[in-house]
Amino acid sequence: MIGAIVLILFLFAINQGLFSSFSKKHKWFSKKLMNSLFLYHIFFFLVYYTYATFNRSDSKSYFGRPQGGNSWLEYFGTSTTFIDFISWPFINVLGFNYEMMMVLFAWFGYIGFVYAYMFFRENIPIKIKVFKNFDLLMLTLFLPNMHFWTASLGKGAPIFMGLMMFAYAIKNPKSRFMTLILGSALVYFIRPHVFLFVAVGTVLGYMTGQEKISFGRKLLIYVGMIGGLIIVQDQILGVAGLEDSENLVSDFENFSQGRSQKLDNAGSGVSMTSYPLPLKLFTFWFRPLFFDAPGILGLIVSAENLIYLLLFFKILKKDFISFLKKSPVSVKMSLVVFFLSSFAMTFLMSNLGIIMRQKSMVMYFLFFVIYYYLAQKKYDRIVKLRRRRKKILDGRDLVS
């Protein structure tokens, strides 16, 4: 454990260098907040490490597998293999033990939160209070379940980092090109099908967004995303064994049914196969709730899911559709990524434990849409009040 403590201190020092760089780009960047968030995330590393000590955890397999290979390149590939590829040099060259690898991947998850903070704060400068006294950005950044599933050795931490790097970089792809490429690569190599959703969401967002975007910037995005999908289409379909399929719809239905039945028997199963689509989506987004929580962890997650549900209710308004029509690229991209990912996963997930872990990838895109919607409403109210005051003052000037 001494090695893990030394690594935490080393990564804390690296954070300060990163923060200095981000502060130069964004005057609103808060080093104090990010340092507090780091300590909070490290706490969840300790929670997950304790949990993994007494329970079955995939993190132990992720630590063991890279030790059995002869060369680094034999682990280069997609999905689980790519996590082993990332881990190999740290374990076999630098001599990281299990605790140090857990810390390293927890740091990857933390960097995801740093980019999430910048993604939200750059696009939404207005502060929003929810549930009377809670700052929505702070609430979003400190949600326990999000930190728990991104604080261990596995897929959750690096793919969350990749998604948030991509979301932040896509606003200015030319000046953030390396961040965009790294984020895209992480998403693609860890979960190729999620890269599909991100690419489609980005293209649709740029096609329908209300901002005036230069032709060159649009062309860069279209060629990059669509060209990338064409190049990697076989790998994406290969996730479900559909690369040689002649009937994608039928073969995907058979794959998803078989996957769902396997997960049904994995412990905390919910029989979603016969659910209508709205109920499948509700299950993926907001369950477990208190009535079906699997154990103590499930009860904690249920409390957080209740927060998700209450936040979701805030966009169930008549003006939300008109807001979407006028919304910028970032909002439309986030909504498409969220819905496409949710739609696909509802056909594959039927185990509450896996659902709790998997949805942490995409829930931040929903939070961003909710946050932007509430901020836009607040901004519109402020503008109306200013216009009224201006009319009143103008009227007084005329009378005098």
mmCIF file of C-alpha atoms in Angstrom:
data_model
loop_
_atom_site.group_PDB
_atom_site.id
_atom_site.type_symbol
_atom_site.label_atom_id
_atom_site.label_comp_id
_atom_site.label_asym_id
_atom_site.label_seq_id
_atom_site.Cartn_x
_atom_site.Cartn_y
_atom_site.Cartn_z
ATOM 1 C CA MET A 1 0.000 0.000 0.000
ATOM 2 C CA ILE A 2 3.024 2.281 0.420
ATOM 3 C CA GLY A 3 3.505 2.289 -3.346
ATOM 4 C CA ALA A 4 -0.118 3.376 -3.804
ATOM 5 C CA ILE A 5 0.319 6.264 -1.341
ATOM 6 C CA VAL A 6 3.490 7.446 -3.123
ATOM 7 C CA LEU A 7 1.671 7.245 -6.466
ATOM 8 C CA ILE A 8 -1.250 9.289 -5.123
ATOM 9 C CA LEU A 9 1.166 12.036 -4.060
ATOM 10 C CA PHE A 10 2.934 11.890 -7.443
ATOM 11 C CA LEU A 11 -0.372 12.151 -9.344
ATOM 12 C CA PHE A 12 -1.452 15.022 -7.087
ATOM 13 C CA ALA A 13 1.694 16.878 -8.179
ATOM 14 C CA ILE A 14 0.938 16.139 -11.845
ATOM 15 C CA ASN A 15 -2.553 17.518 -11.303
ATOM 16 C CA GLN A 16 -1.119 20.881 -10.262
ATOM 17 C CA GLY A 17 0.765 21.165 -13.548
ATOM 18 C CA LEU A 18 -2.373 20.283 -15.510
ATOM 19 C CA PHE A 19 -4.409 22.790 -13.524
ATOM 20 C CA SER A 20 -1.915 25.569 -14.264
ATOM 21 C CA SER A 21 -2.263 24.829 -17.977
ATOM 22 C CA PHE A 22 -6.066 24.775 -17.814
ATOM 23 C CA SER A 23 -6.136 27.994 -15.757
ATOM 24 C CA LYS A 24 -4.278 29.825 -18.530
ATOM 25 C CA LYS A 25 -6.935 28.749 -21.029
ATOM 26 C CA HIS A 26 -9.958 29.293 -18.768
ATOM 27 C CA LYS A 27 -10.043 32.096 -16.207
ATOM 28 C CA TRP A 28 -12.963 30.433 -14.434
ATOM 29 C CA PHE A 29 -11.015 27.206 -13.777
ATOM 30 C CA SER A 30 -10.964 26.468 -10.026
ATOM 31 C CA LYS A 31 -7.863 24.651 -8.743
ATOM 32 C CA LYS A 32 -9.346 24.534 -5.254
ATOM 33 C CA LEU A 33 -12.487 22.795 -6.475
ATOM 34 C CA MET A 34 -10.516 20.290 -8.562
ATOM 35 C CA ASN A 35 -8.198 19.458 -5.663
ATOM 36 C CA SER A 36 -11.227 18.867 -3.441
ATOM 37 C CA LEU A 37 -12.677 16.659 -6.156
ATOM 38 C CA PHE A 38 -9.425 14.685 -6.298
ATOM 39 C CA LEU A 39 -9.529 13.945 -2.573
ATOM 40 C CA TYR A 40 -13.190 12.975 -2.914
ATOM 41 C CA HIS A 41 -12.384 10.603 -5.778
ATOM 42 C CA ILE A 42 -9.481 9.046 -3.874
ATOM 43 C CA PHE A 43 -11.922 8.348 -1.040
ATOM 44 C CA PHE A 44 -13.984 6.295 -3.492
ATOM 45 C CA PHE A 45 -10.847 4.484 -4.607
ATOM 46 C CA LEU A 46 -10.485 3.392 -0.976
ATOM 47 C CA VAL A 47 -14.166 2.422 -0.848
ATOM 48 C CA TYR A 48 -13.892 0.359 -4.037
ATOM 49 C CA TYR A 49 -10.597 -1.193 -2.941
ATOM 50 C CA THR A 50 -12.218 -2.285 0.328
ATOM 51 C CA TYR A 51 -15.219 -3.598 -1.578
ATOM 52 C CA ALA A 52 -12.987 -5.551 -3.990
ATOM 53 C CA THR A 53 -11.034 -7.045 -1.081
ATOM 54 C CA PHE A 54 -14.103 -8.829 0.258
ATOM 55 C CA ASN A 55 -16.098 -9.337 -2.955
ATOM 56 C CA ARG A 56 -15.602 -10.633 -6.466
ATOM 57 C CA SER A 57 -14.145 -7.885 -8.659
ATOM 58 C CA ASP A 58 -13.104 -7.793 -12.306
ATOM 59 C CA SER A 59 -10.189 -5.574 -11.280
ATOM 60 C CA LYS A 60 -8.295 -8.658 -10.058
ATOM 61 C CA SER A 61 -8.622 -10.295 -13.477
ATOM 62 C CA TYR A 62 -7.518 -7.085 -15.184
ATOM 63 C CA PHE A 63 -4.384 -7.108 -13.013
ATOM 64 C CA GLY A 64 -3.621 -10.793 -13.558
ATOM 65 C CA ARG A 65 -4.047 -11.112 -17.329
ATOM 66 C CA PRO A 66 -1.257 -8.768 -18.507
ATOM 67 C CA GLN A 67 1.259 -10.730 -16.446
ATOM 68 C CA GLY A 68 0.791 -13.839 -18.568
ATOM 69 C CA GLY A 69 1.815 -12.407 -21.935
ATOM 70 C CA ASN A 70 5.228 -12.290 -23.554
ATOM 71 C CA SER A 71 4.985 -8.957 -25.349
ATOM 72 C CA TRP A 72 3.084 -5.695 -25.126
ATOM 73 C CA LEU A 73 1.757 -5.734 -28.702
ATOM 74 C CA GLU A 74 -0.044 -9.054 -28.284
ATOM 75 C CA TYR A 75 -2.550 -7.182 -26.105
ATOM 76 C CA PHE A 76 -3.287 -4.483 -28.656
ATOM 77 C CA GLY A 77 -6.951 -4.716 -29.628
ATOM 78 C CA THR A 78 -10.416 -3.555 -28.655
ATOM 79 C CA SER A 79 -12.612 -4.053 -25.582
ATOM 80 C CA THR A 80 -11.077 -5.921 -22.605
ATOM 81 C CA THR A 81 -7.843 -6.541 -24.509
ATOM 82 C CA PHE A 82 -7.161 -2.825 -24.755
ATOM 83 C CA ILE A 83 -7.346 -2.397 -20.967
ATOM 84 C CA ASP A 84 -4.704 -5.108 -20.713
ATOM 85 C CA PHE A 85 -2.686 -3.217 -23.336
ATOM 86 C CA ILE A 86 -2.801 -0.041 -21.221
ATOM 87 C CA SER A 87 -1.865 -1.967 -18.075
ATOM 88 C CA TRP A 88 0.975 -4.082 -19.496
ATOM 89 C CA PRO A 89 3.879 -1.550 -19.331
ATOM 90 C CA PHE A 90 2.913 -0.330 -15.862
ATOM 91 C CA ILE A 91 2.766 -3.873 -14.477
ATOM 92 C CA ASN A 92 5.603 -5.528 -16.388
ATOM 93 C CA VAL A 93 8.038 -2.631 -16.911
ATOM 94 C CA LEU A 94 7.390 -0.215 -14.035
ATOM 95 C CA GLY A 95 6.470 -2.962 -11.569
ATOM 96 C CA PHE A 96 3.136 -1.558 -10.411
ATOM 97 C CA ASN A 97 1.337 -3.799 -7.927
ATOM 98 C CA TYR A 98 -2.442 -4.262 -7.705
ATOM 99 C CA GLU A 99 -2.998 -1.262 -5.398
ATOM 100 C CA MET A 100 -0.927 1.022 -7.638
ATOM 101 C CA MET A 101 -2.862 -0.048 -10.729
ATOM 102 C CA MET A 102 -6.106 0.675 -8.920
ATOM 103 C CA VAL A 103 -4.817 4.163 -8.072
ATOM 104 C CA LEU A 104 -3.664 4.773 -11.652
ATOM 105 C CA PHE A 105 -7.028 3.877 -13.144
ATOM 106 C CA ALA A 106 -8.839 5.828 -10.429
ATOM 107 C CA TRP A 107 -6.781 8.817 -11.599
ATOM 108 C CA PHE A 108 -7.927 8.193 -15.173
ATOM 109 C CA GLY A 109 -11.496 8.383 -13.885
ATOM 110 C CA TYR A 110 -10.689 11.588 -11.997
ATOM 111 C CA ILE A 111 -9.276 13.216 -15.152
ATOM 112 C CA GLY A 112 -12.636 12.390 -16.721
ATOM 113 C CA PHE A 113 -14.305 14.516 -14.042
ATOM 114 C CA VAL A 114 -11.875 17.376 -14.690
ATOM 115 C CA TYR A 115 -12.823 17.381 -18.378
ATOM 116 C CA ALA A 116 -16.509 17.025 -17.454
ATOM 117 C CA TYR A 117 -16.154 20.136 -15.275
ATOM 118 C CA MET A 118 -14.590 22.073 -18.163
ATOM 119 C CA PHE A 119 -17.180 20.760 -20.641
ATOM 120 C CA PHE A 120 -20.046 21.940 -18.418
ATOM 121 C CA ARG A 121 -18.490 25.186 -17.209
ATOM 122 C CA GLU A 122 -17.287 26.382 -20.610
ATOM 123 C CA ASN A 123 -20.663 25.841 -22.266
ATOM 124 C CA ILE A 124 -22.851 26.900 -19.313
ATOM 125 C CA PRO A 125 -21.479 29.879 -17.346
ATOM 126 C CA ILE A 126 -24.750 30.408 -15.445
ATOM 127 C CA LYS A 127 -25.117 28.899 -11.968
ATOM 128 C CA ILE A 128 -28.255 26.846 -11.380
ATOM 129 C CA LYS A 129 -29.769 25.861 -8.056
ATOM 130 C CA VAL A 130 -31.895 22.708 -7.814
ATOM 131 C CA PHE A 131 -33.870 21.304 -4.891
ATOM 132 C CA LYS A 132 -33.818 24.886 -3.498
ATOM 133 C CA ASN A 133 -30.219 25.039 -2.231
ATOM 134 C CA PHE A 134 -28.005 22.723 -4.298
ATOM 135 C CA ASP A 135 -25.687 23.987 -7.017
ATOM 136 C CA LEU A 136 -26.383 21.706 -9.984
ATOM 137 C CA LEU A 137 -22.774 21.643 -11.201
ATOM 138 C CA MET A 138 -21.474 20.706 -7.749
ATOM 139 C CA LEU A 139 -24.200 18.082 -7.369
ATOM 140 C CA THR A 140 -23.290 16.590 -10.738
ATOM 141 C CA LEU A 141 -19.557 16.503 -10.038
ATOM 142 C CA PHE A 142 -19.903 14.851 -6.622
ATOM 143 C CA LEU A 143 -22.454 12.108 -7.355
ATOM 144 C CA PRO A 144 -21.161 9.047 -5.407
ATOM 145 C CA ASN A 145 -22.137 6.324 -7.882
ATOM 146 C CA MET A 146 -20.243 8.053 -10.694
ATOM 147 C CA HIS A 147 -17.072 8.113 -8.614
ATOM 148 C CA PHE A 148 -17.445 4.554 -7.346
ATOM 149 C CA TRP A 149 -17.536 3.007 -10.822
ATOM 150 C CA THR A 150 -14.686 5.156 -12.158
ATOM 151 C CA ALA A 151 -12.253 4.531 -9.282
ATOM 152 C CA SER A 152 -10.877 1.089 -10.114
ATOM 153 C CA LEU A 153 -8.890 -0.953 -12.605
ATOM 154 C CA GLY A 154 -11.216 -1.727 -15.505
ATOM 155 C CA LYS A 155 -13.068 -0.178 -18.447
ATOM 156 C CA GLY A 156 -15.179 2.328 -16.530
ATOM 157 C CA ALA A 157 -12.481 4.879 -15.659
ATOM 158 C CA PRO A 158 -10.656 5.221 -19.012
ATOM 159 C CA ILE A 159 -13.795 5.252 -21.163
ATOM 160 C CA PHE A 160 -15.349 7.932 -18.976
ATOM 161 C CA MET A 161 -12.137 9.921 -19.371
ATOM 162 C CA GLY A 162 -12.246 9.409 -23.147
ATOM 163 C CA LEU A 163 -15.890 10.487 -23.432
ATOM 164 C CA MET A 164 -15.382 13.657 -21.400
ATOM 165 C CA MET A 165 -12.174 14.535 -23.278
ATOM 166 C CA PHE A 166 -14.091 14.171 -26.532
ATOM 167 C CA ALA A 167 -17.045 16.253 -25.271
ATOM 168 C CA TYR A 168 -14.699 19.046 -24.171
ATOM 169 C CA ALA A 169 -12.527 18.992 -27.305
ATOM 170 C CA ILE A 170 -15.302 18.915 -29.897
ATOM 171 C CA LYS A 171 -16.190 22.564 -29.190
ATOM 172 C CA ASN A 172 -12.865 23.687 -30.715
ATOM 173 C CA PRO A 173 -11.509 20.672 -32.615
ATOM 174 C CA LYS A 174 -8.630 22.533 -34.278
ATOM 175 C CA SER A 175 -7.095 23.939 -31.101
ATOM 176 C CA ARG A 176 -7.858 20.766 -29.101
ATOM 177 C CA PHE A 177 -6.981 18.272 -31.805
ATOM 178 C CA MET A 178 -4.749 16.012 -29.684
ATOM 179 C CA THR A 179 -7.322 15.859 -26.889
ATOM 180 C CA LEU A 180 -9.981 15.003 -29.464
ATOM 181 C CA ILE A 181 -7.873 12.228 -31.000
ATOM 182 C CA LEU A 182 -6.915 10.730 -27.633
ATOM 183 C CA GLY A 183 -10.505 10.830 -26.378
ATOM 184 C CA SER A 184 -11.812 9.265 -29.600
ATOM 185 C CA ALA A 185 -9.162 6.524 -29.493
ATOM 186 C CA LEU A 186 -9.964 5.621 -25.891
ATOM 187 C CA VAL A 187 -13.691 5.379 -26.618
ATOM 188 C CA TYR A 188 -13.196 3.371 -29.800
ATOM 189 C CA PHE A 189 -10.657 0.865 -28.454
ATOM 190 C CA ILE A 190 -12.540 0.286 -25.191
ATOM 191 C CA ARG A 191 -16.104 0.215 -26.546
ATOM 192 C CA PRO A 192 -16.299 0.462 -30.361
ATOM 193 C CA HIS A 193 -20.112 0.608 -30.370
ATOM 194 C CA VAL A 194 -20.055 3.657 -28.056
ATOM 195 C CA PHE A 195 -17.717 5.353 -30.539
ATOM 196 C CA LEU A 196 -20.438 4.762 -33.143
ATOM 197 C CA PHE A 197 -22.979 6.603 -30.982
ATOM 198 C CA VAL A 198 -20.560 9.459 -30.303
ATOM 199 C CA ALA A 199 -19.742 9.857 -34.001
ATOM 200 C CA VAL A 200 -23.404 9.826 -35.057
ATOM 201 C CA GLY A 201 -24.314 12.260 -32.278
ATOM 202 C CA THR A 202 -21.530 14.636 -33.298
ATOM 203 C CA VAL A 203 -22.477 14.632 -36.983
ATOM 204 C CA LEU A 204 -26.178 15.155 -36.236
ATOM 205 C CA GLY A 205 -25.325 17.894 -33.748
ATOM 206 C CA TYR A 206 -23.244 19.799 -36.289
ATOM 207 C CA MET A 207 -25.910 19.323 -38.966
ATOM 208 C CA THR A 208 -28.729 20.717 -36.821
ATOM 209 C CA GLY A 209 -27.017 23.058 -34.334
ATOM 210 C CA GLN A 210 -27.956 26.741 -34.364
ATOM 211 C CA GLU A 211 -24.442 28.195 -34.200
ATOM 212 C CA LYS A 212 -22.805 29.732 -37.234
ATOM 213 C CA ILE A 213 -19.968 27.294 -37.863
ATOM 214 C CA SER A 214 -17.426 27.714 -40.636
ATOM 215 C CA PHE A 215 -17.568 25.337 -43.571
ATOM 216 C CA GLY A 216 -14.007 24.193 -42.880
ATOM 217 C CA ARG A 217 -14.826 23.221 -39.298
ATOM 218 C CA LYS A 218 -17.958 21.336 -40.358
ATOM 219 C CA LEU A 219 -16.041 19.558 -43.106
ATOM 220 C CA LEU A 220 -13.352 18.522 -40.618
ATOM 221 C CA ILE A 221 -15.972 17.007 -38.308
ATOM 222 C CA TYR A 222 -17.952 15.284 -41.061
ATOM 223 C CA VAL A 223 -14.908 13.765 -42.758
ATOM 224 C CA GLY A 224 -13.349 12.757 -39.445
ATOM 225 C CA MET A 225 -16.431 11.140 -37.925
ATOM 226 C CA ILE A 226 -17.985 9.572 -41.035
ATOM 227 C CA GLY A 227 -14.611 8.501 -42.422
ATOM 228 C CA GLY A 228 -13.708 6.992 -39.068
ATOM 229 C CA LEU A 229 -16.936 5.002 -38.951
ATOM 230 C CA ILE A 230 -16.362 3.609 -42.442
ATOM 231 C CA ILE A 231 -12.823 2.536 -41.532
ATOM 232 C CA VAL A 232 -13.798 0.803 -38.277
ATOM 233 C CA GLN A 233 -17.257 -0.505 -39.189
ATOM 234 C CA ASP A 234 -16.155 -4.156 -39.125
ATOM 235 C CA GLN A 235 -14.660 -3.790 -35.647
ATOM 236 C CA ILE A 236 -17.843 -2.126 -34.366
ATOM 237 C CA LEU A 237 -20.068 -4.858 -35.792
ATOM 238 C CA GLY A 238 -17.574 -7.448 -34.566
ATOM 239 C CA VAL A 239 -18.473 -6.595 -30.963
ATOM 240 C CA ALA A 240 -21.735 -8.454 -31.544
ATOM 241 C CA GLY A 241 -20.323 -10.889 -34.111
ATOM 242 C CA LEU A 242 -22.219 -9.134 -36.920
ATOM 243 C CA GLU A 243 -19.348 -8.230 -39.247
ATOM 244 C CA ASP A 244 -20.469 -10.851 -41.809
ATOM 245 C CA SER A 245 -24.204 -10.423 -41.228
ATOM 246 C CA GLU A 246 -26.594 -10.217 -44.170
ATOM 247 C CA ASN A 247 -29.527 -9.154 -41.976
ATOM 248 C CA LEU A 248 -28.293 -6.798 -39.258
ATOM 249 C CA VAL A 249 -31.687 -6.210 -37.626
ATOM 250 C CA SER A 250 -32.552 -9.877 -37.248
ATOM 251 C CA ASP A 251 -29.042 -10.917 -36.172
ATOM 252 C CA PHE A 252 -28.835 -8.094 -33.637
ATOM 253 C CA GLU A 253 -32.163 -9.162 -32.129
ATOM 254 C CA ASN A 254 -30.848 -12.719 -31.748
ATOM 255 C CA PHE A 255 -27.584 -11.461 -30.219
ATOM 256 C CA SER A 256 -29.320 -9.124 -27.760
ATOM 257 C CA GLN A 257 -31.781 -11.816 -26.692
ATOM 258 C CA GLY A 258 -28.989 -14.292 -26.009
ATOM 259 C CA ARG A 259 -26.937 -11.667 -24.142
ATOM 260 C CA SER A 260 -29.945 -10.648 -22.067
ATOM 261 C CA GLN A 261 -30.678 -14.250 -21.062
ATOM 262 C CA LYS A 262 -27.069 -14.751 -19.924
ATOM 263 C CA LEU A 263 -27.170 -11.613 -17.778
ATOM 264 C CA ASP A 264 -30.535 -12.642 -16.366
ATOM 265 C CA ASN A 265 -28.725 -15.481 -14.608
ATOM 266 C CA ALA A 266 -25.880 -13.317 -13.294
ATOM 267 C CA GLY A 267 -27.351 -12.598 -9.858
ATOM 268 C CA SER A 268 -29.427 -9.432 -9.726
ATOM 269 C CA GLY A 269 -31.374 -10.013 -12.923
ATOM 270 C CA VAL A 270 -34.462 -8.184 -14.113
ATOM 271 C CA SER A 271 -36.409 -9.817 -16.896
ATOM 272 C CA MET A 272 -36.384 -6.944 -19.413
ATOM 273 C CA THR A 273 -36.895 -9.022 -22.541
ATOM 274 C CA SER A 274 -40.671 -8.611 -22.504
ATOM 275 C CA TYR A 275 -40.614 -4.965 -21.347
ATOM 276 C CA PRO A 276 -41.918 -2.271 -23.715
ATOM 277 C CA LEU A 277 -39.204 0.178 -24.804
ATOM 278 C CA PRO A 278 -40.203 3.032 -22.419
ATOM 279 C CA LEU A 279 -39.986 0.661 -19.448
ATOM 280 C CA LYS A 280 -36.639 -0.693 -20.661
ATOM 281 C CA LEU A 281 -35.280 2.844 -20.825
ATOM 282 C CA PHE A 282 -36.694 3.680 -17.393
ATOM 283 C CA THR A 283 -35.012 0.576 -15.973
ATOM 284 C CA PHE A 284 -31.660 1.466 -17.500
ATOM 285 C CA TRP A 285 -31.770 5.118 -16.412
ATOM 286 C CA PHE A 286 -33.393 4.991 -12.973
ATOM 287 C CA ARG A 287 -33.253 1.483 -11.502
ATOM 288 C CA PRO A 288 -32.540 0.090 -9.054
ATOM 289 C CA LEU A 289 -34.901 2.106 -6.896
ATOM 290 C CA PHE A 290 -35.535 1.302 -3.263
ATOM 291 C CA PHE A 291 -38.047 -1.478 -3.981
ATOM 292 C CA ASP A 292 -35.587 -3.588 -6.034
ATOM 293 C CA ALA A 293 -32.193 -2.539 -4.646
ATOM 294 C CA PRO A 294 -29.654 -5.421 -4.575
ATOM 295 C CA GLY A 295 -27.995 -5.091 -1.152
ATOM 296 C CA ILE A 296 -26.536 -2.090 0.687
ATOM 297 C CA LEU A 297 -24.775 -0.788 -2.420
ATOM 298 C CA GLY A 298 -28.096 -0.960 -4.252
ATOM 299 C CA LEU A 299 -29.764 1.181 -1.577
ATOM 300 C CA ILE A 300 -27.087 3.864 -1.944
ATOM 301 C CA VAL A 301 -27.441 3.759 -5.714
ATOM 302 C CA SER A 302 -31.234 3.960 -5.346
ATOM 303 C CA ALA A 303 -30.918 7.290 -3.541
ATOM 304 C CA GLU A 304 -28.788 8.609 -6.395
ATOM 305 C CA ASN A 305 -31.184 7.213 -8.987
ATOM 306 C CA LEU A 306 -33.964 9.139 -7.278
ATOM 307 C CA ILE A 307 -31.942 12.320 -7.860
ATOM 308 C CA TYR A 308 -31.590 11.356 -11.545
ATOM 309 C CA LEU A 309 -35.339 10.866 -11.772
ATOM 310 C CA LEU A 310 -36.146 14.198 -10.105
ATOM 311 C CA LEU A 311 -33.706 15.978 -12.434
ATOM 312 C CA PHE A 312 -35.250 14.231 -15.447
ATOM 313 C CA PHE A 313 -38.679 15.543 -14.453
ATOM 314 C CA LYS A 314 -37.331 19.077 -14.897
ATOM 315 C CA ILE A 315 -37.153 18.666 -18.690
ATOM 316 C CA LEU A 316 -40.608 17.120 -19.024
ATOM 317 C CA LYS A 317 -42.004 20.516 -19.982
ATOM 318 C CA LYS A 318 -43.895 21.799 -23.010
ATOM 319 C CA ASP A 319 -41.105 24.179 -23.978
ATOM 320 C CA PHE A 320 -38.386 21.511 -23.989
ATOM 321 C CA ILE A 321 -39.026 20.607 -27.655
ATOM 322 C CA SER A 322 -38.797 24.235 -28.751
ATOM 323 C CA PHE A 323 -35.606 24.527 -26.683
ATOM 324 C CA LEU A 324 -34.116 21.539 -28.534
ATOM 325 C CA LYS A 325 -34.890 23.068 -31.919
ATOM 326 C CA LYS A 326 -32.904 26.175 -31.009
ATOM 327 C CA SER A 327 -30.210 24.410 -28.979
ATOM 328 C CA PRO A 328 -26.498 24.407 -29.912
ATOM 329 C CA VAL A 329 -24.335 21.541 -31.177
ATOM 330 C CA SER A 330 -23.223 20.460 -27.706
ATOM 331 C CA VAL A 331 -26.787 19.894 -26.494
ATOM 332 C CA LYS A 332 -27.946 17.984 -29.568
ATOM 333 C CA MET A 333 -24.793 15.891 -29.628
ATOM 334 C CA SER A 334 -25.192 15.044 -25.933
ATOM 335 C CA LEU A 335 -28.831 14.066 -26.332
ATOM 336 C CA VAL A 336 -28.185 11.843 -29.355
ATOM 337 C CA VAL A 337 -25.242 10.101 -27.670
ATOM 338 C CA PHE A 338 -27.315 9.573 -24.530
ATOM 339 C CA PHE A 339 -30.370 8.174 -26.311
ATOM 340 C CA LEU A 340 -28.491 5.979 -28.795
ATOM 341 C CA SER A 341 -26.334 4.478 -26.038
ATOM 342 C CA SER A 342 -29.355 3.945 -23.786
ATOM 343 C CA PHE A 343 -31.381 2.416 -26.602
ATOM 344 C CA ALA A 344 -28.651 -0.099 -27.488
ATOM 345 C CA MET A 345 -27.866 -1.034 -23.897
ATOM 346 C CA THR A 346 -31.487 -1.671 -22.950
ATOM 347 C CA PHE A 347 -31.428 -4.604 -25.370
ATOM 348 C CA LEU A 348 -28.243 -6.002 -23.858
ATOM 349 C CA MET A 349 -28.565 -5.319 -20.122
ATOM 350 C CA SER A 350 -30.844 -7.279 -17.789
ATOM 351 C CA ASN A 351 -28.720 -7.284 -14.646
ATOM 352 C CA LEU A 352 -29.017 -4.417 -12.175
ATOM 353 C CA GLY A 353 -25.395 -4.679 -11.075
ATOM 354 C CA ILE A 354 -24.166 -4.302 -14.653
ATOM 355 C CA ILE A 355 -26.700 -1.546 -15.355
ATOM 356 C CA MET A 356 -25.402 0.469 -12.377
ATOM 357 C CA ARG A 357 -21.891 0.257 -13.803
ATOM 358 C CA GLN A 358 -22.615 0.727 -17.512
ATOM 359 C CA LYS A 359 -24.849 3.779 -17.311
ATOM 360 C CA SER A 360 -22.142 5.819 -15.561
ATOM 361 C CA MET A 361 -20.620 6.230 -19.051
ATOM 362 C CA VAL A 362 -23.523 8.187 -20.503
ATOM 363 C CA MET A 363 -25.514 9.826 -17.690
ATOM 364 C CA TYR A 364 -23.337 12.949 -17.791
ATOM 365 C CA PHE A 365 -24.642 13.665 -21.283
ATOM 366 C CA LEU A 366 -28.187 13.732 -19.882
ATOM 367 C CA PHE A 367 -27.084 15.953 -16.991
ATOM 368 C CA PHE A 368 -25.536 18.360 -19.496
ATOM 369 C CA VAL A 369 -28.817 18.637 -21.442
ATOM 370 C CA ILE A 370 -30.803 19.214 -18.232
ATOM 371 C CA TYR A 371 -28.296 21.782 -16.993
ATOM 372 C CA TYR A 372 -28.273 23.675 -20.296
ATOM 373 C CA TYR A 373 -32.082 23.696 -20.468
ATOM 374 C CA LEU A 374 -32.413 25.124 -16.942
ATOM 375 C CA ALA A 375 -29.650 27.667 -17.605
ATOM 376 C CA GLN A 376 -31.340 28.788 -20.838
ATOM 377 C CA LYS A 377 -34.638 29.297 -19.000
ATOM 378 C CA LYS A 378 -32.887 31.335 -16.314
ATOM 379 C CA TYR A 379 -31.085 33.406 -18.946
ATOM 380 C CA ASP A 380 -34.358 34.084 -20.795
ATOM 381 C CA ARG A 381 -35.944 35.261 -17.533
ATOM 382 C CA ILE A 382 -33.006 37.592 -16.879
ATOM 383 C CA VAL A 383 -33.278 39.072 -20.381
ATOM 384 C CA LYS A 384 -37.035 39.655 -19.961
ATOM 385 C CA LEU A 385 -36.502 41.390 -16.616
ATOM 386 C CA ARG A 386 -33.825 43.641 -18.101
ATOM 387 C CA ARG A 387 -36.122 44.601 -20.978
ATOM 388 C CA ARG A 388 -38.938 45.431 -18.577
ATOM 389 C CA ARG A 389 -36.658 47.560 -16.432
ATOM 390 C CA LYS A 390 -35.357 49.330 -19.538
ATOM 391 C CA LYS A 391 -38.928 50.102 -20.647
ATOM 392 C CA ILE A 392 -39.800 51.447 -17.191
ATOM 393 C CA LEU A 393 -36.666 53.630 -17.116
ATOM 394 C CA ASP A 394 -37.288 54.857 -20.665
ATOM 395 C CA GLY A 395 -40.859 55.731 -19.679
ATOM 396 C CA ARG A 396 -39.660 57.724 -16.678
ATOM 397 C CA ASP A 397 -37.206 59.628 -18.845
ATOM 398 C CA LEU A 398 -40.029 60.591 -21.227
ATOM 399 C CA VAL A 399 -42.234 61.787 -18.357
ATOM 400 C CA SER A 400 -39.440 63.860 -16.846
#
